[in-house]
Amino acid sequence: DAPLIITNVLSTCGCTVPTKPEAPIMPGKTGKIDIKYNMALGPIRKTITVESNAVNVEGGRVALKIKGEVIAD
């Protein structure tokens, strides 16, 4: 019932670069966090920590675990 303000998005290493949305995310709407990887081909497992004004999680921090595979163009 209130705008979600993402204040910071942190990565566990320098090879993963997240970009947070600049505008607040209004109730009922969606937002997007872009993540760029600079790494070798193959499987990946990374954690991105999102800091926000959310009141339903401790400290407004949520850890997102990303699992995937880097493939050639």
XYZ file of N, CA and C in Angstrom, residues 9-63:
165
model
N 21.573 -2.054 -4.242
C 21.642 -3.441 -4.691
C 23.111 -3.822 -4.679
N 23.457 -4.837 -3.886
C 24.851 -5.226 -3.691
C 25.117 -6.606 -4.269
N 26.327 -6.793 -4.777
C 26.756 -8.072 -5.328
C 27.828 -8.681 -4.437
N 27.994 -9.998 -4.543
C 29.009 -10.685 -3.746
C 30.392 -10.603 -4.371
N 30.482 -10.166 -5.651
C 31.801 -10.048 -6.283
C 31.770 -8.974 -7.362
N 32.933 -8.587 -7.838
C 33.047 -7.557 -8.860
C 32.656 -7.999 -10.253
N 32.505 -9.307 -10.463
C 32.152 -9.806 -11.796
C 30.647 -9.725 -12.046
N 29.875 -9.362 -11.030
C 28.425 -9.234 -11.138
C 28.064 -7.801 -10.780
N 27.480 -7.073 -11.744
C 27.194 -5.654 -11.534
C 25.685 -5.409 -11.641
N 25.017 -5.193 -10.503
C 23.577 -4.909 -10.536
C 23.301 -3.408 -10.665
N 22.152 -3.085 -11.266
C 21.703 -1.703 -11.391
C 20.286 -1.625 -10.850
N 20.072 -0.766 -9.869
C 18.761 -0.662 -9.232
C 17.858 0.296 -9.998
N 16.540 0.123 -9.831
C 15.614 1.096 -10.417
C 15.757 2.441 -9.700
N 15.717 3.519 -10.438
C 15.877 4.845 -9.838
C 14.574 5.365 -9.243
N 13.450 5.036 -9.859
C 12.159 5.539 -9.387
C 11.530 4.558 -8.402
N 10.723 5.063 -7.479
C 9.987 4.166 -6.583
C 9.064 3.257 -7.395
N 8.801 2.066 -6.877
C 7.893 1.124 -7.525
C 6.549 1.257 -6.819
N 5.569 1.692 -7.567
C 4.257 1.971 -6.992
C 3.511 0.676 -6.687
N 2.587 0.707 -5.713
C 1.815 -0.489 -5.371
C 1.120 -1.088 -6.601
N 1.222 -2.402 -6.756
C 0.605 -3.092 -7.886
C 1.426 -3.075 -9.159
N 2.537 -2.364 -9.157
C 3.400 -2.274 -10.347
C 4.648 -3.142 -10.148
N 5.449 -3.274 -11.178
C 6.679 -4.054 -11.088
C 7.875 -3.171 -11.391
N 9.035 -3.610 -10.939
C 10.283 -2.932 -11.208
C 11.284 -3.922 -11.762
N 12.446 -3.450 -12.127
C 13.452 -4.301 -12.752
C 14.830 -3.965 -12.203
N 15.567 -5.020 -11.845
C 16.964 -4.879 -11.453
C 17.782 -5.533 -12.554
N 18.573 -4.744 -13.262
C 19.445 -5.287 -14.310
C 20.722 -5.804 -13.676
N 21.203 -6.952 -14.157
C 22.445 -7.535 -13.654
C 23.310 -7.918 -14.843
N 24.532 -7.421 -14.854
C 25.482 -7.759 -15.913
C 26.578 -8.628 -15.319
N 26.963 -9.654 -16.078
C 28.006 -10.576 -15.646
C 29.228 -10.404 -16.523
N 30.404 -10.488 -15.919
C 31.665 -10.450 -16.651
C 32.467 -11.661 -16.181
N 32.216 -12.801 -16.817
C 32.860 -14.024 -16.361
C 32.963 -15.036 -17.481
N 33.626 -16.122 -17.194
C 33.832 -17.185 -18.171
C 32.527 -17.933 -18.417
N 32.495 -18.652 -19.531
C 31.339 -19.484 -19.849
C 31.179 -20.583 -18.808
N 29.949 -20.989 -18.571
C 29.686 -22.074 -17.641
C 28.665 -21.700 -16.596
N 28.437 -22.599 -15.645
C 27.420 -22.366 -14.619
C 27.813 -21.241 -13.655
N 26.785 -20.545 -13.159
C 27.012 -19.472 -12.196
C 26.042 -19.630 -11.027
N 26.471 -19.182 -9.864
C 25.637 -19.070 -8.666
C 26.088 -17.804 -7.956
N 25.218 -16.835 -7.897
C 25.542 -15.546 -7.296
C 24.425 -15.126 -6.353
N 24.756 -14.241 -5.432
C 23.768 -13.672 -4.529
C 23.793 -12.156 -4.674
N 22.610 -11.592 -4.843
C 22.435 -10.149 -4.917
C 21.607 -9.751 -3.693
N 22.051 -8.741 -2.957
C 21.307 -8.267 -1.795
C 20.611 -6.956 -2.151
N 19.294 -6.932 -1.948
C 18.493 -5.754 -2.249
C 18.132 -5.074 -0.931
N 18.457 -3.784 -0.833
C 18.116 -2.987 0.343
C 17.000 -2.022 -0.044
N 15.946 -1.983 0.794
C 14.791 -1.154 0.456
C 14.093 -0.662 1.721
N 12.983 0.010 1.498
C 12.162 0.481 2.605
C 11.097 -0.546 3.001
N 11.220 -1.786 2.553
C 10.237 -2.828 2.872
C 10.179 -3.042 4.379
N 8.973 -3.132 4.909
C 8.800 -3.317 6.348
C 8.509 -4.767 6.718
N 8.276 -5.612 5.713
C 7.932 -7.010 6.000
C 9.150 -7.933 6.044
N 10.357 -7.385 5.916
C 11.596 -8.162 6.042
C 12.551 -7.401 6.959
N 13.361 -8.136 7.687
C 14.267 -7.521 8.662
C 15.241 -6.555 7.999
N 15.234 -5.324 8.429
C 16.152 -4.313 7.916
C 15.892 -3.921 6.471
N 14.801 -4.397 5.875
C 14.508 -4.086 4.478
C 15.451 -4.763 3.502
N 16.181 -5.799 3.965
C 17.175 -6.482 3.118
C 16.672 -7.855 2.690
N 16.799 -8.134 1.379
C 16.411 -9.425 0.820
C 17.566 -9.935 -0.034
N 17.965 -11.191 0.190
C 19.015 -11.817 -0.621
C 18.356 -12.593 -1.752
